[in-house]
Amino acid sequence: MRKSMAILFMILSTFVFSSFTGVKPDNLFLNTCFTVSSIVFSVGLSLIVTFNLTGIKNRYYIEKIRDVIHNMRNKFISYFFMVVIIYLFGNYMNINNIKIISISGFDIMFDLSTFFCMMIILSVAYFIVNFLEMQKLNEDIFDRVNRELSENENKNIFKGNHLST
């Protein structure tokens, strides 16, 4: 639902920018957006690939965490695939400004280059959100493992299984 709302917002924003401003992104801006998106994708995917489950003993937790990691990996790849398709369309389509309707001499326009750039920027936002989710997951795992280790150490101390100084 959030994705469809974001895409709808990008479409409406494109109508506003195309109809009420003279701002039209050129190929240099599209290339810059694509480059930024590629860098964020690369960093995020490298974090996913190098995610470490060391210290987790519970098999159920390992499987749940792996599912979350695989889901994030698939999101990253699908968003980047979308970015590549949008980038290719943006670079090779010759149709930019599309007049949708004219009301009392005012044209409602839809500029494809504006839409493509906005969609790539949206994908960067999604990459960042997923990156933050991955960081939170990593911190949660660290906290949980740390807490369990502390609890085990405390149990051993109370059982008298500690070294005396």
C-alpha atoms as one frame of an Amber mdcrd trajectory, in Angstrom:
protein
   0.000   0.000   0.000   2.816   2.409   0.877   4.514   1.780  -2.466   1.380
   2.447  -4.477   0.785   5.671  -2.521   4.366   6.766  -3.184   4.041   6.032
  -6.907   0.722   7.906  -7.021   2.422  10.832  -5.279   5.226  10.730  -7.896
   2.676  10.746 -10.724   0.793  13.695  -9.217   4.072  15.533  -8.566   5.056
  14.966 -12.170   1.787  16.563 -13.314   2.461  19.554 -11.053   6.093  19.995
 -12.129   5.288  19.441 -15.801   2.286  21.768 -15.890   3.281  24.599 -13.552
   7.064  24.900 -13.897   9.508  25.099 -16.705  11.843  22.676 -14.930  12.675
  19.717 -17.127  15.462  17.343 -16.106  18.021  16.653 -18.791  20.065  13.501
 -19.434  22.841  14.709 -17.123  20.390  14.874 -14.205  18.959  11.461 -15.109
  22.513  10.040 -15.245  23.305  11.606 -11.863  20.150  10.144 -10.282  21.014
   6.735 -11.733  24.594   6.953 -10.439  23.439   7.870  -6.930  20.899   5.054
  -7.009  23.576   2.599  -8.165  25.912   3.599  -5.340  23.213   3.294  -2.673
  22.155  -0.066  -4.148  25.730  -1.307  -4.098  26.323  -0.291  -0.476  23.009
  -1.754   0.676  23.472  -5.046  -1.140  27.010  -5.409   0.195  25.627  -5.034
   3.734  23.063  -7.721   3.029  25.601 -10.108   1.522  28.033  -9.702   4.427
  25.382  -9.926   7.160  26.731 -12.001  10.041  24.621 -14.406  12.104  27.489
 -15.451  14.378  26.450 -15.926  17.981  22.847 -16.917  17.256  22.177 -20.426
  18.521  18.404 -20.695  18.166  17.649 -22.358  14.801  14.189 -20.766  14.641
  15.697 -17.264  14.947  18.317 -18.060  12.317  15.637 -19.108   9.832  13.480
 -16.040  10.589  16.449 -13.701  10.209  17.489 -15.380   6.960  13.956 -14.903
   5.631  14.125 -11.192   6.484  17.561 -10.885   4.873  16.432 -12.697   1.715
  13.348 -10.493   1.545  15.490  -7.348   1.808  17.897  -8.677  -0.809  15.008
  -9.355  -3.182  13.615  -5.853  -2.576  16.995  -4.279  -3.313  17.356  -6.259
  -6.533  13.795  -5.603  -7.709  14.055  -1.859  -6.997  17.350  -1.677  -8.823
  15.940  -3.655 -11.761  13.118  -1.088 -11.896  15.699   1.737 -11.805  17.652
   0.207 -14.695  14.488  -0.136 -16.807  13.439   3.438 -16.005  16.943   4.698
 -16.779  16.967   2.932 -20.147  13.530   4.312 -21.026  14.604   7.772 -19.900
  17.712   7.717 -22.072  16.208   6.214 -25.207  12.626   7.460 -25.399  12.152
  10.551 -27.534   8.697  11.403 -26.167   8.963  13.741 -23.198   6.183  16.265
 -22.763   2.746  14.737 -23.182  -0.257  17.058 -23.216  -3.004  15.333 -21.266
  -5.772  17.933 -21.459  -6.192  21.626 -22.133  -8.539  23.591 -19.874  -9.269
  27.214 -20.787  -5.979  27.537 -22.611  -3.992  25.924 -19.770  -2.309  22.650
 -20.626  -2.054  19.798 -18.136   1.229  18.147 -19.058   3.067  14.976 -18.120
   6.821  15.037 -18.699   8.301  11.550 -18.857  11.844  12.671 -18.035  10.531
  14.312 -14.851   8.617  11.137 -13.967  11.637   8.911 -14.610  13.875  11.067
 -12.417  11.281  11.136  -9.640  10.947   7.354  -9.752  14.709   6.905  -9.502
  14.798   9.325  -6.561  11.964   7.319  -4.968  14.014   4.142  -5.378  16.925
   5.816  -3.572  14.537   6.565  -0.713  13.485   2.902  -0.646  17.130   1.787
  -0.677  17.802   4.042   2.304  14.726   2.770   4.187  15.815  -0.844   3.602
  19.360   0.062   4.585  18.068   1.479   7.891  15.928  -1.633   8.445  19.015
  -3.795   7.919  20.995  -1.707  10.387  18.164  -1.983  12.943  18.013  -5.749
  12.442  21.760  -5.993  12.979  21.514  -3.936  16.191  18.554  -5.994  17.449
  20.483  -9.210  16.856  23.539  -7.834  18.630  21.421  -6.692  21.603  19.622
 -10.044  21.823  22.831 -12.094  21.660  24.479  -9.776  24.184  21.504 -10.029
  26.548  21.471 -13.833  26.320  25.216 -14.007  26.956  24.831 -11.737  29.998
  21.957 -13.832  31.325  24.033 -17.012  30.913  27.000 -15.413  32.688  24.742
 -14.328  35.553  23.306 -17.857  35.839  26.822 -19.279  36.009  27.821 -16.796
  38.707  24.803 -17.685  40.823  25.510 -21.387  40.390  29.026 -20.824  41.668
  30.640 -21.558  38.309  32.900 -18.541  38.271  36.542 -18.078  38.931  37.438
 -16.556  42.259  40.058 -13.836  42.406
